Short mmCIF file of N, CA and C in Angstrom, two decimals:
data_model
loop_
_atom_site.label_atom_id
_atom_site.label_comp_id
_atom_site.label_asym_id
_atom_site.label_seq_id
_atom_site.Cartn_x
_atom_site.Cartn_y
_atom_site.Cartn_z
N MET I 1 127.41 -77.40 58.85
CA MET I 1 128.49 -77.11 57.85
C MET I 1 129.32 -78.36 57.75
N LEU I 2 129.70 -78.61 56.46
CA LEU I 2 130.56 -79.72 56.23
C LEU I 2 132.04 -79.27 56.26
N THR I 3 132.94 -80.10 56.70
CA THR I 3 134.31 -79.83 56.66
C THR I 3 134.84 -80.01 55.19
N ARG I 4 136.01 -79.50 54.92
CA ARG I 4 136.64 -79.74 53.60
C ARG I 4 136.65 -81.15 53.28
N ASP I 5 137.14 -81.98 54.24
CA ASP I 5 137.30 -83.46 54.05
C ASP I 5 135.92 -84.14 53.89
N GLN I 6 134.93 -83.63 54.54
CA GLN I 6 133.57 -84.27 54.32
C GLN I 6 133.04 -83.89 52.98
N ILE I 7 133.27 -82.72 52.45
CA ILE I 7 132.89 -82.37 51.09
C ILE I 7 133.66 -83.22 50.11
N LYS I 8 134.95 -83.46 50.29
CA LYS I 8 135.73 -84.27 49.34
C LYS I 8 135.21 -85.74 49.36
N THR I 9 134.98 -86.24 50.56
CA THR I 9 134.48 -87.62 50.73
C THR I 9 133.10 -87.75 50.09
N ALA I 10 132.17 -86.83 50.26
CA ALA I 10 130.91 -86.88 49.64
C ALA I 10 131.00 -86.83 48.11
N MET I 11 131.90 -85.95 47.61
CA MET I 11 132.09 -85.93 46.20
C MET I 11 132.65 -87.28 45.53
N THR I 12 133.51 -87.95 46.34
CA THR I 12 134.01 -89.20 45.90
C THR I 12 132.88 -90.24 45.78
N ARG I 13 132.02 -90.33 46.79
CA ARG I 13 130.85 -91.20 46.89
C ARG I 13 129.92 -90.87 45.69
N TRP I 14 129.72 -89.60 45.49
CA TRP I 14 128.80 -89.14 44.50
C TRP I 14 129.29 -89.47 43.08
N GLY I 15 130.62 -89.37 42.81
CA GLY I 15 131.16 -89.80 41.56
C GLY I 15 130.97 -91.29 41.37
N GLN I 16 131.19 -92.07 42.43
CA GLN I 16 130.98 -93.54 42.27
C GLN I 16 129.57 -93.86 41.96
N ALA I 17 128.64 -93.09 42.57
CA ALA I 17 127.22 -93.36 42.26
C ALA I 17 126.92 -93.00 40.71
N TRP I 18 127.47 -91.91 40.25
CA TRP I 18 127.27 -91.54 38.92
C TRP I 18 127.76 -92.71 37.95
N ASN I 19 128.98 -93.14 38.27
CA ASN I 19 129.60 -94.13 37.35
C ASN I 19 128.99 -95.56 37.56
N SER I 20 128.26 -95.73 38.62
CA SER I 20 127.51 -97.02 38.78
C SER I 20 126.08 -96.90 38.28
N HIS I 21 125.78 -95.67 37.71
CA HIS I 21 124.44 -95.38 37.16
C HIS I 21 123.35 -95.62 38.22
N ASP I 22 123.73 -95.14 39.41
CA ASP I 22 122.84 -95.35 40.65
C ASP I 22 122.15 -93.97 40.89
N LEU I 23 120.98 -93.79 40.34
CA LEU I 23 120.30 -92.53 40.47
C LEU I 23 119.96 -92.25 41.95
N ASP I 24 119.58 -93.24 42.65
CA ASP I 24 119.31 -93.02 44.16
C ASP I 24 120.55 -92.49 44.82
N GLY I 25 121.68 -93.10 44.57
CA GLY I 25 122.94 -92.71 45.14
C GLY I 25 123.32 -91.30 44.83
N VAL I 26 123.11 -90.98 43.53
CA VAL I 26 123.37 -89.57 43.07
C VAL I 26 122.50 -88.58 43.81
N MET I 27 121.16 -88.90 43.90
CA MET I 27 120.26 -88.00 44.51
C MET I 27 120.41 -87.81 45.96
N GLU I 28 121.08 -88.81 46.67
CA GLU I 28 121.35 -88.59 48.05
C GLU I 28 122.03 -87.36 48.53
N LEU I 29 122.85 -86.79 47.73
CA LEU I 29 123.69 -85.59 48.03
C LEU I 29 122.91 -84.32 47.72
N PHE I 30 121.71 -84.39 47.09
CA PHE I 30 120.95 -83.13 46.75
C PHE I 30 120.03 -82.77 47.84
N HIS I 31 119.94 -81.40 48.09
CA HIS I 31 119.01 -80.82 49.07
C HIS I 31 117.60 -80.97 48.45
N ASP I 32 116.57 -81.03 49.25
CA ASP I 32 115.28 -81.10 48.81
C ASP I 32 114.91 -79.86 47.85
N GLU I 33 115.54 -78.78 48.12
CA GLU I 33 115.24 -77.51 47.36
C GLU I 33 116.27 -77.17 46.33
N VAL I 34 116.97 -78.19 45.87
CA VAL I 34 118.07 -77.93 44.90
C VAL I 34 117.57 -77.21 43.62
N THR I 35 118.40 -76.42 43.16
CA THR I 35 118.27 -75.75 41.79
C THR I 35 119.40 -76.24 40.96
N PHE I 36 119.10 -76.75 39.78
CA PHE I 36 120.07 -77.29 38.77
C PHE I 36 119.89 -76.61 37.48
N GLU I 37 121.01 -76.18 36.85
CA GLU I 37 120.97 -75.63 35.50
C GLU I 37 122.11 -76.35 34.74
N ASN I 38 121.77 -76.81 33.49
CA ASN I 38 122.79 -77.49 32.73
C ASN I 38 123.30 -76.63 31.53
N TRP I 39 124.22 -77.23 30.82
CA TRP I 39 124.86 -76.44 29.79
C TRP I 39 123.97 -76.09 28.55
N THR I 40 122.77 -76.71 28.52
CA THR I 40 121.82 -76.33 27.43
C THR I 40 120.85 -75.35 27.85
N GLY I 41 120.94 -74.95 29.14
CA GLY I 41 119.97 -74.00 29.62
C GLY I 41 118.80 -74.66 30.35
N GLY I 42 118.81 -76.06 30.33
CA GLY I 42 117.79 -76.73 31.08
C GLY I 42 117.88 -76.45 32.57
N ARG I 43 116.67 -76.43 33.24
CA ARG I 43 116.65 -76.01 34.65
C ARG I 43 115.64 -76.96 35.34
N ALA I 44 115.99 -77.39 36.57
CA ALA I 44 115.12 -78.18 37.40
C ALA I 44 115.21 -77.58 38.81
N VAL I 45 114.05 -77.47 39.45
CA VAL I 45 113.96 -77.00 40.84
C VAL I 45 113.29 -78.00 41.63
N GLY I 46 114.04 -78.49 42.81
CA GLY I 46 113.52 -79.50 43.65
C GLY I 46 114.13 -80.82 43.28
N ARG I 47 114.48 -81.60 44.35
CA ARG I 47 115.13 -82.86 44.16
C ARG I 47 114.24 -83.85 43.40
N GLU I 48 112.95 -83.94 43.63
CA GLU I 48 112.07 -84.87 42.84
C GLU I 48 111.95 -84.43 41.47
N THR I 49 111.89 -83.15 41.20
CA THR I 49 111.84 -82.71 39.73
C THR I 49 113.10 -83.11 39.02
N LEU I 50 114.28 -82.91 39.68
CA LEU I 50 115.56 -83.28 39.12
C LEU I 50 115.65 -84.81 38.88
N ARG I 51 115.20 -85.57 39.85
CA ARG I 51 115.09 -87.03 39.70
C ARG I 51 114.27 -87.39 38.46
N GLN I 52 113.16 -86.87 38.29
CA GLN I 52 112.32 -87.20 37.11
C GLN I 52 112.98 -86.80 35.81
N ALA I 53 113.68 -85.61 35.80
CA ALA I 53 114.33 -85.16 34.66
C ALA I 53 115.50 -86.09 34.25
N TRP I 54 116.18 -86.68 35.19
CA TRP I 54 117.29 -87.58 34.92
C TRP I 54 116.94 -89.02 34.82
N ALA I 55 115.68 -89.39 35.18
CA ALA I 55 115.35 -90.89 35.22
C ALA I 55 115.57 -91.55 33.86
N GLY I 56 115.12 -90.86 32.81
CA GLY I 56 115.26 -91.47 31.42
C GLY I 56 116.73 -91.67 31.12
N TRP I 57 117.59 -90.71 31.42
CA TRP I 57 119.00 -90.75 31.07
C TRP I 57 119.63 -91.94 31.82
N PHE I 58 119.22 -92.13 33.06
CA PHE I 58 119.88 -93.14 33.91
C PHE I 58 119.31 -94.51 33.39
N ALA I 59 118.04 -94.62 32.98
CA ALA I 59 117.46 -95.86 32.49
C ALA I 59 118.16 -96.28 31.30
N ASP I 60 118.51 -95.40 30.42
CA ASP I 60 119.14 -95.68 29.08
C ASP I 60 120.48 -94.97 29.12
N HIS I 61 121.40 -95.32 29.93
CA HIS I 61 122.58 -94.56 30.23
C HIS I 61 123.72 -94.69 29.26
N GLY I 62 123.74 -95.76 28.49
CA GLY I 62 124.74 -95.98 27.46
C GLY I 62 126.08 -96.14 27.99
N GLY I 63 126.21 -96.42 29.33
CA GLY I 63 127.51 -96.62 29.96
C GLY I 63 128.27 -95.38 30.18
N PHE I 64 127.56 -94.20 30.31
CA PHE I 64 128.37 -92.97 30.55
C PHE I 64 129.23 -93.09 31.75
N ARG I 65 130.34 -92.32 31.73
CA ARG I 65 131.26 -92.37 32.79
C ARG I 65 131.89 -91.00 32.99
N PHE I 66 131.97 -90.53 34.23
CA PHE I 66 132.57 -89.27 34.61
C PHE I 66 133.95 -89.52 35.19
N THR I 67 134.96 -88.75 34.85
CA THR I 67 136.24 -88.80 35.37
C THR I 67 136.51 -87.46 36.08
N THR I 68 136.88 -87.48 37.29
CA THR I 68 137.21 -86.24 37.97
C THR I 68 138.63 -85.76 37.47
N GLU I 69 138.62 -84.58 37.00
CA GLU I 69 139.91 -83.93 36.59
C GLU I 69 140.50 -83.04 37.66
N ASP I 70 139.62 -82.43 38.47
CA ASP I 70 140.08 -81.54 39.57
C ASP I 70 138.84 -81.25 40.49
N LEU I 71 139.18 -80.91 41.70
CA LEU I 71 138.11 -80.56 42.64
C LEU I 71 138.65 -79.49 43.51
N PHE I 72 137.98 -78.37 43.63
CA PHE I 72 138.37 -77.28 44.51
C PHE I 72 137.26 -77.13 45.53
N VAL I 73 137.60 -77.11 46.84
CA VAL I 73 136.69 -76.95 47.90
C VAL I 73 136.88 -75.70 48.65
N ASP I 74 135.86 -74.86 48.88
CA ASP I 74 135.94 -73.79 49.78
C ASP I 74 135.01 -74.06 50.97
N GLU I 75 135.72 -74.49 52.12
CA GLU I 75 134.93 -74.95 53.26
C GLU I 75 134.15 -73.76 53.83
N ALA I 76 134.70 -72.59 53.96
CA ALA I 76 134.10 -71.48 54.61
C ALA I 76 132.82 -71.09 53.85
N GLU I 77 132.86 -71.14 52.52
CA GLU I 77 131.68 -70.69 51.71
C GLU I 77 130.80 -71.90 51.41
N GLN I 78 131.21 -73.15 51.78
CA GLN I 78 130.44 -74.30 51.41
C GLN I 78 130.13 -74.43 49.92
N LYS I 79 131.28 -74.38 49.20
CA LYS I 79 131.16 -74.44 47.71
C LYS I 79 132.25 -75.35 47.19
N ALA I 80 132.00 -75.91 46.03
CA ALA I 80 133.01 -76.76 45.36
C ALA I 80 132.90 -76.48 43.92
N LEU I 81 134.09 -76.62 43.19
CA LEU I 81 134.18 -76.52 41.85
C LEU I 81 134.78 -77.88 41.36
N TYR I 82 133.93 -78.58 40.56
CA TYR I 82 134.21 -79.94 40.22
C TYR I 82 134.50 -79.97 38.70
N GLN I 83 135.71 -80.24 38.34
CA GLN I 83 136.08 -80.31 36.81
C GLN I 83 136.02 -81.70 36.47
N TRP I 84 135.34 -82.06 35.30
CA TRP I 84 135.10 -83.39 34.95
C TRP I 84 135.28 -83.69 33.43
N ARG I 85 135.36 -84.95 33.06
CA ARG I 85 135.29 -85.37 31.67
C ARG I 85 134.19 -86.45 31.68
N LEU I 86 133.30 -86.28 30.71
CA LEU I 86 132.18 -87.22 30.46
C LEU I 86 132.43 -87.99 29.21
N ASP I 87 132.46 -89.32 29.30
CA ASP I 87 132.58 -90.16 28.17
C ASP I 87 131.27 -90.95 28.05
N TRP I 88 130.71 -90.92 26.86
CA TRP I 88 129.45 -91.54 26.54
C TRP I 88 129.18 -91.62 25.04
N PRO I 89 128.09 -92.34 24.73
CA PRO I 89 127.69 -92.33 23.24
C PRO I 89 127.13 -90.96 22.92
N SER I 90 127.59 -90.33 21.90
CA SER I 90 127.17 -89.01 21.54
C SER I 90 125.70 -89.04 21.17
N ALA I 91 125.05 -87.82 21.42
CA ALA I 91 123.66 -87.62 21.06
C ALA I 91 123.60 -86.49 20.10
N GLU I 92 124.82 -86.06 19.68
CA GLU I 92 124.96 -84.83 18.78
C GLU I 92 124.49 -85.29 17.38
N LYS I 93 123.70 -84.41 16.70
CA LYS I 93 123.11 -84.65 15.33
C LYS I 93 124.28 -85.00 14.37
N GLY I 94 124.15 -86.14 13.75
CA GLY I 94 125.14 -86.59 12.83
C GLY I 94 126.24 -87.48 13.43
N TYR I 95 126.28 -87.56 14.70
CA TYR I 95 127.25 -88.30 15.41
C TYR I 95 126.69 -89.25 16.42
N GLN I 96 125.33 -89.52 16.38
CA GLN I 96 124.73 -90.28 17.34
C GLN I 96 125.36 -91.68 17.58
N GLY I 97 125.58 -91.98 18.83
CA GLY I 97 126.10 -93.20 19.16
C GLY I 97 127.65 -93.37 19.03
N ARG I 98 128.34 -92.42 18.43
CA ARG I 98 129.79 -92.47 18.38
C ARG I 98 130.38 -92.05 19.78
N PRO I 99 131.57 -92.63 20.11
CA PRO I 99 132.18 -92.30 21.38
C PRO I 99 132.50 -90.84 21.49
N GLU I 100 131.99 -90.19 22.57
CA GLU I 100 132.16 -88.72 22.81
C GLU I 100 132.79 -88.49 24.15
N SER I 101 133.71 -87.62 24.17
CA SER I 101 134.34 -87.04 25.39
C SER I 101 133.96 -85.54 25.48
N ARG I 102 133.43 -85.17 26.58
CA ARG I 102 132.95 -83.82 26.78
C ARG I 102 133.61 -83.37 28.15
N ARG I 103 134.14 -82.21 28.12
CA ARG I 103 134.74 -81.70 29.40
C ARG I 103 133.93 -80.50 29.99
N GLY I 104 133.85 -80.41 31.32
CA GLY I 104 133.07 -79.34 31.83
C GLY I 104 133.35 -79.07 33.29
N VAL I 105 132.58 -78.26 33.88
CA VAL I 105 132.77 -77.93 35.33
C VAL I 105 131.34 -77.77 35.91
N ASP I 106 131.26 -78.26 37.18
CA ASP I 106 130.09 -78.08 38.02
C ASP I 106 130.46 -77.07 39.06
N VAL I 107 129.63 -76.04 39.35
CA VAL I 107 129.82 -75.19 40.46
C VAL I 107 128.66 -75.63 41.47
N LEU I 108 129.10 -76.04 42.63
CA LEU I 108 128.19 -76.60 43.64
C LEU I 108 128.25 -75.80 44.86
N HIS I 109 126.97 -75.50 45.33
CA HIS I 109 126.76 -74.78 46.59
C HIS I 109 126.06 -75.72 47.60
N PHE I 110 126.59 -75.85 48.75
CA PHE I 110 126.06 -76.66 49.84
C PHE I 110 125.26 -75.91 50.87
N LYS I 111 124.16 -76.54 51.36
CA LYS I 111 123.38 -75.97 52.45
C LYS I 111 122.90 -77.23 53.25
N ASP I 112 123.05 -77.14 54.59
CA ASP I 112 122.60 -78.20 55.43
C ASP I 112 123.23 -79.52 55.04
N GLY I 113 124.51 -79.48 54.50
CA GLY I 113 125.24 -80.68 54.14
C GLY I 113 124.88 -81.31 52.86
N LYS I 114 124.04 -80.62 52.07
CA LYS I 114 123.59 -81.15 50.76
C LYS I 114 123.78 -80.06 49.69
N ILE I 115 123.83 -80.57 48.45
CA ILE I 115 123.94 -79.63 47.27
C ILE I 115 122.56 -78.84 47.11
N ILE I 116 122.63 -77.53 47.28
CA ILE I 116 121.39 -76.75 47.13
C ILE I 116 121.36 -76.14 45.72
N ARG I 117 122.57 -75.95 45.07
CA ARG I 117 122.62 -75.44 43.76
C ARG I 117 123.71 -76.11 43.02
N LYS I 118 123.38 -76.46 41.74
CA LYS I 118 124.38 -77.13 40.81
C LYS I 118 124.26 -76.45 39.52
N ASP I 119 125.33 -75.78 39.08
CA ASP I 119 125.36 -75.09 37.76
C ASP I 119 126.47 -75.88 36.94
N THR I 120 126.03 -76.43 35.79
CA THR I 120 126.98 -77.18 34.90
C THR I 120 127.31 -76.42 33.68
N TYR I 121 128.64 -76.38 33.39
CA TYR I 121 129.10 -75.69 32.28
C TYR I 121 129.91 -76.78 31.41
N SER I 122 129.83 -76.67 30.04
CA SER I 122 130.55 -77.62 29.20
C SER I 122 131.30 -76.84 28.04
N LYS I 123 132.44 -77.40 27.70
CA LYS I 123 133.12 -76.88 26.56
C LYS I 123 132.29 -77.04 25.30
N THR I 124 132.46 -76.23 24.30
CA THR I 124 131.64 -76.31 23.07
C THR I 124 132.43 -77.03 22.04
N THR I 125 133.57 -77.48 22.29
CA THR I 125 134.37 -78.34 21.33
C THR I 125 134.50 -79.70 22.06
N LEU I 126 134.03 -80.69 21.37
CA LEU I 126 133.97 -82.08 21.90
C LEU I 126 134.94 -82.96 21.16
N ASP I 127 135.25 -84.11 21.62
CA ASP I 127 135.98 -85.15 20.92
C ASP I 127 134.90 -86.23 20.71
N ILE I 128 134.67 -86.45 19.37
CA ILE I 128 133.69 -87.51 18.97
C ILE I 128 134.36 -88.43 18.03
N GLY I 129 134.54 -89.68 18.50
CA GLY I 129 135.22 -90.69 17.66
C GLY I 129 136.62 -90.25 17.24
N GLY I 130 137.32 -89.55 18.10
CA GLY I 130 138.70 -89.11 17.87
C GLY I 130 138.79 -87.83 16.99
N GLN I 131 137.66 -87.25 16.68
CA GLN I 131 137.63 -85.98 15.91
C GLN I 131 137.08 -84.85 16.77
N ARG I 132 137.79 -83.73 16.67
CA ARG I 132 137.32 -82.56 17.37
C ARG I 132 136.09 -81.92 16.62
N VAL I 133 134.97 -81.77 17.40
CA VAL I 133 133.76 -81.29 16.85
C VAL I 133 133.32 -80.05 17.66
N LYS I 134 133.15 -78.91 16.93
CA LYS I 134 132.68 -77.71 17.54
C LYS I 134 131.18 -77.62 17.41
N LEU I 135 130.49 -77.46 18.62
CA LEU I 135 129.03 -77.37 18.56
C LEU I 135 128.61 -76.09 17.92
N ALA I 136 127.50 -76.15 17.24
CA ALA I 136 126.95 -74.94 16.59
C ALA I 136 126.17 -74.15 17.72
N ALA I 137 126.04 -72.85 17.46
CA ALA I 137 125.39 -71.96 18.41
C ALA I 137 123.96 -72.63 18.64
N GLY I 138 123.50 -72.58 19.87
CA GLY I 138 122.18 -73.13 20.18
C GLY I 138 122.27 -74.63 20.62
N GLY I 139 123.43 -75.21 20.52
CA GLY I 139 123.59 -76.61 20.99
C GLY I 139 122.92 -77.60 20.03
N SER I 140 122.72 -78.80 20.56
CA SER I 140 122.17 -79.89 19.68
C SER I 140 120.67 -79.99 19.71
#
Protein backbone atom coordinates (compact mmCIF):
# COMPACT_ATOMS: atom_id res chain seq x y z
CA MET A 1 0.00 0.00 0.00
CA LEU A 2 1.14 3.51 -0.80
CA THR A 3 0.91 6.26 1.79
CA ARG A 4 -0.93 9.46 0.95
CA ASP A 5 2.41 11.26 0.52
CA GLN A 6 3.74 8.49 -1.75
CA ILE A 7 0.67 8.79 -3.98
CA LYS A 8 1.05 12.58 -4.13
CA THR A 9 4.78 12.26 -4.96
CA ALA A 10 4.06 9.66 -7.64
CA MET A 11 1.40 11.92 -9.18
CA THR A 12 3.85 14.84 -9.27
CA ARG A 13 6.47 12.71 -11.08
CA TRP A 14 3.75 11.38 -13.40
CA GLY A 15 2.64 14.92 -14.28
CA GLN A 16 6.24 15.87 -15.04
CA ALA A 17 6.59 12.86 -17.35
CA TRP A 18 3.39 13.84 -19.20
CA ASN A 19 4.59 17.40 -19.69
CA SER A 20 8.02 16.19 -20.85
CA HIS A 21 6.23 13.94 -23.38
CA ASP A 22 8.09 11.00 -21.80
CA LEU A 23 5.95 7.95 -22.56
CA ASP A 24 8.29 5.63 -20.64
CA GLY A 25 8.02 7.88 -17.57
CA VAL A 26 4.23 7.99 -17.83
CA MET A 27 4.00 4.21 -18.21
CA GLU A 28 6.15 3.57 -15.09
CA LEU A 29 3.18 4.25 -12.79
CA PHE A 30 0.82 1.82 -14.56
CA HIS A 31 0.21 -1.73 -13.35
CA ASP A 32 0.80 -4.47 -15.95
CA GLU A 33 -2.95 -5.25 -15.82
CA VAL A 34 -4.20 -1.64 -16.03
CA THR A 35 -7.60 -0.87 -17.50
CA PHE A 36 -7.97 2.59 -19.07
CA GLU A 37 -11.12 4.23 -20.42
CA ASN A 38 -11.12 7.72 -21.91
CA TRP A 39 -13.75 10.39 -22.54
CA THR A 40 -14.54 9.10 -26.04
CA GLY A 41 -15.28 5.58 -24.81
CA GLY A 42 -11.90 4.27 -25.93
CA ARG A 43 -10.61 1.42 -23.80
CA ALA A 44 -7.24 -0.28 -23.37
CA VAL A 45 -6.47 -3.26 -21.15
CA GLY A 46 -2.86 -3.99 -20.18
CA ARG A 47 0.13 -1.69 -19.91
CA GLU A 48 1.62 -2.65 -23.29
CA THR A 49 -1.73 -2.20 -25.06
CA LEU A 50 -2.03 1.25 -23.49
CA ARG A 51 1.54 2.12 -24.48
CA GLN A 52 0.77 1.18 -28.09
CA ALA A 53 -2.46 3.20 -28.04
CA TRP A 54 -0.61 6.31 -26.85
CA ALA A 55 2.63 5.92 -28.85
CA GLY A 56 1.36 7.93 -31.83
CA TRP A 57 0.05 10.73 -29.63
CA PHE A 58 3.38 11.03 -27.82
CA ALA A 59 5.35 10.87 -31.10
CA ASP A 60 3.28 13.73 -32.55
CA HIS A 61 2.43 15.46 -29.24
CA GLY A 62 1.98 19.02 -30.49
CA GLY A 63 3.40 20.29 -27.19
CA PHE A 64 0.41 19.16 -25.09
CA ARG A 65 0.58 20.22 -21.45
CA PHE A 66 -1.39 19.14 -18.38
CA THR A 67 -1.91 21.48 -15.45
CA THR A 68 -2.96 19.98 -12.12
CA GLU A 69 -6.01 21.84 -10.82
CA ASP A 70 -6.63 19.61 -7.81
CA LEU A 71 -5.71 16.22 -6.39
CA PHE A 72 -7.74 14.24 -3.85
CA VAL A 73 -6.12 11.15 -2.33
CA ASP A 74 -7.87 8.39 -0.35
CA GLU A 75 -5.02 6.42 1.22
CA ALA A 76 -7.26 3.76 2.79
CA GLU A 77 -8.97 2.96 -0.53
CA GLN A 78 -5.80 3.53 -2.62
CA LYS A 79 -7.62 5.92 -4.94
CA ALA A 80 -7.01 9.40 -6.29
CA LEU A 81 -9.11 11.96 -8.11
CA TYR A 82 -6.93 14.10 -10.37
CA GLN A 83 -8.53 17.27 -11.78
CA TRP A 84 -6.62 18.65 -14.77
CA ARG A 85 -6.54 21.11 -17.65
CA LEU A 86 -5.08 20.00 -20.97
CA ASP A 87 -3.71 22.61 -23.37
CA TRP A 88 -2.92 21.40 -26.87
CA PRO A 89 -3.59 21.95 -30.58
CA SER A 90 -7.23 21.06 -31.15
CA ALA A 91 -8.17 17.99 -33.14
CA GLU A 92 -11.86 18.96 -33.19
CA LYS A 93 -13.42 19.12 -36.66
CA GLY A 94 -13.28 22.67 -37.99
CA TYR A 95 -10.83 23.77 -35.29
CA GLN A 96 -7.80 21.57 -36.09
CA GLY A 97 -4.55 23.06 -34.83
CA ARG A 98 -6.09 25.98 -32.95
CA PRO A 99 -5.14 26.31 -29.26
CA GLU A 100 -7.53 24.25 -27.13
CA SER A 101 -8.02 24.03 -23.37
CA ARG A 102 -9.95 21.03 -22.11
CA ARG A 103 -10.75 20.34 -18.47
CA GLY A 104 -11.37 16.95 -16.94
CA VAL A 105 -10.90 14.45 -14.17
CA ASP A 106 -9.09 11.13 -13.85
CA VAL A 107 -10.33 8.58 -11.33
CA LEU A 108 -7.33 6.43 -10.42
CA HIS A 109 -7.26 3.14 -8.52
CA PHE A 110 -3.95 1.79 -7.22
CA LYS A 111 -2.90 -1.83 -6.66
CA ASP A 112 0.57 -2.99 -5.67
CA GLY A 113 1.74 0.63 -5.79
CA LYS A 114 0.70 1.14 -9.43
CA ILE A 115 -2.38 2.47 -11.26
CA ILE A 116 -4.61 -0.54 -12.00
CA ARG A 117 -7.56 1.50 -13.32
CA LYS A 118 -7.75 4.95 -14.93
CA ASP A 119 -11.08 6.43 -15.98
CA THR A 120 -10.88 9.81 -17.72
CA TYR A 121 -13.79 12.24 -17.97
CA SER A 122 -13.80 15.53 -19.87
CA LYS A 123 -16.09 18.52 -19.99
CA THR A 124 -18.04 18.81 -23.23
CA THR A 125 -17.51 22.56 -23.53
CA LEU A 126 -13.97 23.51 -24.53
CA ASP A 127 -12.05 26.72 -25.04
CA ILE A 128 -10.66 26.76 -28.58
CA GLY A 129 -8.77 29.87 -29.62
CA GLY A 130 -10.50 31.90 -26.91
CA GLN A 131 -13.97 30.75 -28.02
CA ARG A 132 -16.24 28.43 -25.99
CA VAL A 133 -17.11 25.42 -28.13
CA LYS A 134 -19.67 22.81 -27.12
CA LEU A 135 -18.94 19.36 -28.48
CA ALA A 136 -21.71 17.67 -30.43
CA ALA A 137 -23.18 14.42 -29.11
CA GLY A 138 -20.90 11.56 -30.08
CA GLY A 139 -17.71 13.62 -29.80
CA SER A 140 -15.33 14.42 -32.61
